[in-house]
Each structure stands twice: as structure tokens, then as C-alpha cells.
PDB file of C-alpha atoms in Angstrom:
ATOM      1  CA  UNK A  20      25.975 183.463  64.817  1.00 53.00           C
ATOM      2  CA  UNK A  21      24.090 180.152  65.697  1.00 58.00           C
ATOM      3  CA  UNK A  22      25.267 179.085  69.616  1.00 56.00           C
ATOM      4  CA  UNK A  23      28.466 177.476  69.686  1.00 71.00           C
ATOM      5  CA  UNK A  24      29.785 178.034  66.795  1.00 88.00           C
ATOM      6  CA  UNK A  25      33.250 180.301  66.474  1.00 95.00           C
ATOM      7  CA  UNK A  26      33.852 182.908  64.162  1.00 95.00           C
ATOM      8  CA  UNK A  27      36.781 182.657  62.143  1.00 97.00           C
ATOM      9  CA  UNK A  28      39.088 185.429  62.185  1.00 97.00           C
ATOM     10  CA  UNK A  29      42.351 186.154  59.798  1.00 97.00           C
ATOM     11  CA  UNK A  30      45.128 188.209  60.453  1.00 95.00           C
ATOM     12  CA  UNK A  31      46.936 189.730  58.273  1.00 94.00           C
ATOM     13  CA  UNK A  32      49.939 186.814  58.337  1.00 91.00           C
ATOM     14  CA  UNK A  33      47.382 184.645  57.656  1.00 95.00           C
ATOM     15  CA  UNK A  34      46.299 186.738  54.973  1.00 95.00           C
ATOM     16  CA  UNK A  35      49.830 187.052  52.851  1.00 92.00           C
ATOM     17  CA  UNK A  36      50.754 183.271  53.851  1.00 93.00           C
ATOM     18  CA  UNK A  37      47.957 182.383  51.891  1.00 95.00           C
ATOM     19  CA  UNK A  38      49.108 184.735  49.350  1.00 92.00           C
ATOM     20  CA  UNK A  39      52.242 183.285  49.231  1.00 89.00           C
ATOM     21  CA  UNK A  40      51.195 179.705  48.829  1.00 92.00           C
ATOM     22  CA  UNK A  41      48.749 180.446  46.711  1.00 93.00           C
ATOM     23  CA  UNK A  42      51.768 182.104  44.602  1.00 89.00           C
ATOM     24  CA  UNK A  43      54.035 178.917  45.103  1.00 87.00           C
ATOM     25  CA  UNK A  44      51.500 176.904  43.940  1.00 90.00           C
ATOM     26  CA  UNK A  45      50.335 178.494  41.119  1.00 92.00           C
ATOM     27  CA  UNK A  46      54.092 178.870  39.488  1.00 90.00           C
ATOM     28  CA  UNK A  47      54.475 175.259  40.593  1.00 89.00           C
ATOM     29  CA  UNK A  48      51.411 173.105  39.300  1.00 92.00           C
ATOM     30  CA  UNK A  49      49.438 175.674  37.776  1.00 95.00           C
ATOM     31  CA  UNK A  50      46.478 178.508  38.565  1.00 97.00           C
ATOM     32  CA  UNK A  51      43.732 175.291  39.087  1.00 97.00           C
ATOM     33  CA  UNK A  52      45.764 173.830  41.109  1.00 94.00           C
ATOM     34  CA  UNK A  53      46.114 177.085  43.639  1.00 94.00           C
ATOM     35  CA  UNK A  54      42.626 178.056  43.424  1.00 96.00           C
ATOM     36  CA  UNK A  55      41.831 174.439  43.811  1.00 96.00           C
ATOM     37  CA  UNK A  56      43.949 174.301  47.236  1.00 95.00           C
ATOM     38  CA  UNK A  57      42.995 177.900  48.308  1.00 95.00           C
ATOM     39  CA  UNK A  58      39.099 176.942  48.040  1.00 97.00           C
ATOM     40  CA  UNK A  59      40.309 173.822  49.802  1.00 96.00           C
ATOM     41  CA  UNK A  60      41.452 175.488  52.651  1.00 97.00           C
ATOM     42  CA  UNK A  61      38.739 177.972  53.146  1.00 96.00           C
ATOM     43  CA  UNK A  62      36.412 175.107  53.175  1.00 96.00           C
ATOM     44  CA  UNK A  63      38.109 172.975  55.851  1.00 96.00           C
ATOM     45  CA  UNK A  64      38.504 175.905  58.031  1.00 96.00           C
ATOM     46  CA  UNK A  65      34.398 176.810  57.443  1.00 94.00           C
ATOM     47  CA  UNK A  66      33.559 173.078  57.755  1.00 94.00           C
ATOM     48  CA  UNK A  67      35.934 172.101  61.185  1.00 94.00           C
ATOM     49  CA  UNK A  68      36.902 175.113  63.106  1.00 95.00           C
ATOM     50  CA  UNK A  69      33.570 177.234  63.472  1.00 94.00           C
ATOM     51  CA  UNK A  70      31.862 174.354  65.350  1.00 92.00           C
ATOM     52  CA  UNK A  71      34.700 172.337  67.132  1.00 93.00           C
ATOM     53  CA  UNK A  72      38.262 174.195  67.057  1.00 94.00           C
ATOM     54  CA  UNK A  73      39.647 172.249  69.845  1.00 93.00           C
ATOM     55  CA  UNK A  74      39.620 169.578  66.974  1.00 90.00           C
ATOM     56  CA  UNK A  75      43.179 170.673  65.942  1.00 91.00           C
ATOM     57  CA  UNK A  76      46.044 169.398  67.650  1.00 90.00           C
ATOM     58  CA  UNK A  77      48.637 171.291  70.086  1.00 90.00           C
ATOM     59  CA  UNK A  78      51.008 172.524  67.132  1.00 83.00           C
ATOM     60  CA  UNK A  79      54.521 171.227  68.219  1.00 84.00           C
ATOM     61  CA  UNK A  80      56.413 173.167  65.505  1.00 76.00           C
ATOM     62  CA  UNK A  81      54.941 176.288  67.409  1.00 77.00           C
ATOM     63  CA  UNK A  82      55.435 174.275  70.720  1.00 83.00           C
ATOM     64  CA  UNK A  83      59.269 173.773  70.153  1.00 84.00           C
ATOM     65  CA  UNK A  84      59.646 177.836  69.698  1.00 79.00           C
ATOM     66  CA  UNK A  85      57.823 178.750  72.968  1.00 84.00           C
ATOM     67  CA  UNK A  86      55.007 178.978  71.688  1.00 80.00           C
ATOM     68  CA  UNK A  87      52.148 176.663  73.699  1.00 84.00           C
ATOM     69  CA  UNK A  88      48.543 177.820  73.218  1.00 87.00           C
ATOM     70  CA  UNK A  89      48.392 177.476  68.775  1.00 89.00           C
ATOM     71  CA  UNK A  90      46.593 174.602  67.388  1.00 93.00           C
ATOM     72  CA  UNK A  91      47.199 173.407  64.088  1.00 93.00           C
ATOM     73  CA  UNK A  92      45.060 172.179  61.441  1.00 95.00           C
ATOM     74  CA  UNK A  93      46.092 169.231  58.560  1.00 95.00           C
ATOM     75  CA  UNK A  94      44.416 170.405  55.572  1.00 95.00           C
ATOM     76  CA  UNK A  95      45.498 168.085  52.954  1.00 93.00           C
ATOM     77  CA  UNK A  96      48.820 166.030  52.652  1.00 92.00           C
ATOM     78  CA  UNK A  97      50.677 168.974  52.713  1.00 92.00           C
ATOM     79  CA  UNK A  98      49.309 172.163  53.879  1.00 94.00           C
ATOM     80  CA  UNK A  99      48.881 172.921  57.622  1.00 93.00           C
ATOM     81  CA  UNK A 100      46.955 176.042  59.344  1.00 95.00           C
ATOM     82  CA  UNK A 101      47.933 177.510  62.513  1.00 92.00           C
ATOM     83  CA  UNK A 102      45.670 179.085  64.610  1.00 95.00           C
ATOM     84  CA  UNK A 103      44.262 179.968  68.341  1.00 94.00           C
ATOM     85  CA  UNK A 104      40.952 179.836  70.076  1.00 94.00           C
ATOM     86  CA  UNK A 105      40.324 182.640  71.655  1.00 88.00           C
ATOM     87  CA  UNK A 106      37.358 184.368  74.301  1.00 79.00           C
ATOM     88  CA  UNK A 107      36.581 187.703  73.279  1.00 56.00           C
ATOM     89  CA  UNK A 108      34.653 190.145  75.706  1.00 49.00           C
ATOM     90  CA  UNK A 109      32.713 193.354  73.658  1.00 45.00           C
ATOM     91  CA  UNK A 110      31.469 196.066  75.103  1.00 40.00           C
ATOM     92  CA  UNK A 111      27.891 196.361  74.070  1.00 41.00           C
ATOM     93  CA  UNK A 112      26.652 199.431  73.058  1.00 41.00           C
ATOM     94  CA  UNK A 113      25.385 201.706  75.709  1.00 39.00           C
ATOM     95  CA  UNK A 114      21.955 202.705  75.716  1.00 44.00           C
ATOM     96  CA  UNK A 115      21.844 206.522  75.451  1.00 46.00           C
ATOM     97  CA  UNK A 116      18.872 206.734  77.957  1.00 48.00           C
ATOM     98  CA  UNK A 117      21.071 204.479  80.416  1.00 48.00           C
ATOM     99  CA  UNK A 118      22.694 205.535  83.528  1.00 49.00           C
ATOM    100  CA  UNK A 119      26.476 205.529  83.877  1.00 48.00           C
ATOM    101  CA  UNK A 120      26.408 203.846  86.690  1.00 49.00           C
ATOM    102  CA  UNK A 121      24.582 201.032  85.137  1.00 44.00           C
ATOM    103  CA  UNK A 122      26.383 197.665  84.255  1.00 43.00           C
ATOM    104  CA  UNK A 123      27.929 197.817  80.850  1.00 45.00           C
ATOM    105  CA  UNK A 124      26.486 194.338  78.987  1.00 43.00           C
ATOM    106  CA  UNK A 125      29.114 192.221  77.584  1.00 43.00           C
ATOM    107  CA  UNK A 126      28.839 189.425  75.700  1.00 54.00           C
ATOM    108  CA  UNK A 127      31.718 186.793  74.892  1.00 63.00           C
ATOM    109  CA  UNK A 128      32.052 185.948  71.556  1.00 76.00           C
ATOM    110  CA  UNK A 129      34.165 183.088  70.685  1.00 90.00           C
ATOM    111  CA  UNK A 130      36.860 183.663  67.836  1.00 94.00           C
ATOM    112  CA  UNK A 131      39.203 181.518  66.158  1.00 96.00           C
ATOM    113  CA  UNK A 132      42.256 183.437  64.922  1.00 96.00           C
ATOM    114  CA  UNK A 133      43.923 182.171  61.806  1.00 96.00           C
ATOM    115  CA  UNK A 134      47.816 182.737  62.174  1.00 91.00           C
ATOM    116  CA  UNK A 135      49.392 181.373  59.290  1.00 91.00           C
ATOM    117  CA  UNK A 136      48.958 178.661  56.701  1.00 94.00           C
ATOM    118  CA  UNK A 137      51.949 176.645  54.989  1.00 90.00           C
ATOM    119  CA  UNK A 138      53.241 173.421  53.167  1.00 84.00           C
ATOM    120  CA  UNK A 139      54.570 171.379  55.641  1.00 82.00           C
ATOM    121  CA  UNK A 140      57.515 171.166  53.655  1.00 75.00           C
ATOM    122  CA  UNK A 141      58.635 174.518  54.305  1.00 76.00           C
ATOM    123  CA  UNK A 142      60.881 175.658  57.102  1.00 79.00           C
ATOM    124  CA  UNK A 143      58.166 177.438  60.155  1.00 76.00           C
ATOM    125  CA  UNK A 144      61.125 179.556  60.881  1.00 79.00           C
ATOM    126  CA  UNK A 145      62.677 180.888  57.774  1.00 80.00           C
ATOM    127  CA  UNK A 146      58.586 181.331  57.032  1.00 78.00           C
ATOM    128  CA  UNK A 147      58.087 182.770  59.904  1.00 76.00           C
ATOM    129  CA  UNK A 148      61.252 185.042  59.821  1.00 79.00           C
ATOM    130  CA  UNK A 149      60.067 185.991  55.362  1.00 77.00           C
ATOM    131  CA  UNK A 150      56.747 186.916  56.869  1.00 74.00           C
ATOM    132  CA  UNK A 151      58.073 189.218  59.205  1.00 72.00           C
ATOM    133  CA  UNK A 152      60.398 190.941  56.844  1.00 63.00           C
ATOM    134  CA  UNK A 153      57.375 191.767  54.465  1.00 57.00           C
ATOM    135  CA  UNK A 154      54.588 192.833  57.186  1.00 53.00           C
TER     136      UNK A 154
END
């Protein structure tokens, strides 16, 4: 991974939310039309979030429910992705000629973790409370 740059991360919400749009969307408008979006979305997420997350606004959907450190991302006119930006600290692997009283070496490695994705048309809670029920 080139300096600077974040790698993207999706959890399993994330994962059936995209599902479930991609669903929605195909019953909708058609199976172009959701593969269309879904490529879409993976694209915008490659292109913007793996250099400069902090690009993403302060989601205040999330904000209003407690919940202060997700971003969110405008896709298109109508589909939004929530996420975080997150420092993670790994353990490197220790040497097996290396004493134990040696200093482990960590490295951070800067994540972005995708949450969820949506139409912003939808209800974030009765989403949020669907998701739930089928996790």
C-alpha cells in the first residue's frame, strides 16, 4: 500500500446493504441499472476514500442518533455511504530468533471502514433497525 493511502474495509452491514440496494434497484429499473450503480459505488469509494477520507462530511443522520465519529459519502443523487476512518495498530510478526524481551514492531495501518450504503430516500432507522434483524 503506497504511503498515505487507506485501505478500504467492508463489514458485513456494508456488505448486505449493498445487497439490498442492489436488490431494490434491480426489481425497480432493471439488472443494468444495479450493476451500473453497484460499479458506481465501488468506484467512488476506490477513487475518494483510499487517498483523502476526511473528504466526506460529518454524517448528521448518524449525528442525530448519537452517533459522532461516521462520515458520509454522496455517491450519486441518491445513494449515500457511511463510513469511519480508523488507526489500526498490528502486531508484526515476531522474529523466531528474537528475544521476548525485545520490542514487538507495530506498524499503523490506516483503514477506512465501510458501514452501510443506502438511497437517501430511505428511512436510516427502519434501515438500520431491517439490517439488524437479518445479521
Amino acid at each position: 500500500m503506497a504511503p498515505n493511502q487507506y485501505k478500504i474495509v467492508a463489514s458485513p452491514v456494508f456488505k448486505r446493504s449493498l445487497q439490498r440496494l442492489r436488490a431494490f434497484l434491480s426489481e425497480q429499473f432493471g439488472e443494468k441499472v444495479a450493476h451500473s450503480v453497484s460499479e458506481n459505488i465501488k468506484l467512488k469509494i476506490t477513487e475518494q476514500l483510499t487517498q483523502n477520507p476526511f473528504s466526506g462530511t460529518i454524517s448528521e443522520r448518524l449525528f442525530q442518533l448519537g452517533l459522532t465519529e461516521y462520515r458520509q459519502l454522496l455517491i450519486d443523487e441518491h445513494n449515500l455511504v457511511f463510513y469511519v476512518v480508523r488507526n489500526a495498530v498490528r502486531n508484526a510478526v515476531i522474529n523466531a530468533n528474537s528475544s521476548a524481551d525485545s520490542p514487538k514492531d507495530t506498524d499503523n495501518e490506516q483503514e477506512v471502514q465501510l458501514l452501510l450504503v443506502m438511497d437517501s430516500r430511505q428511512s436510516i432507522q427502519k434501515l438500520l433497525f431491517e439490517l439488524n434483524l437479518l445479521m
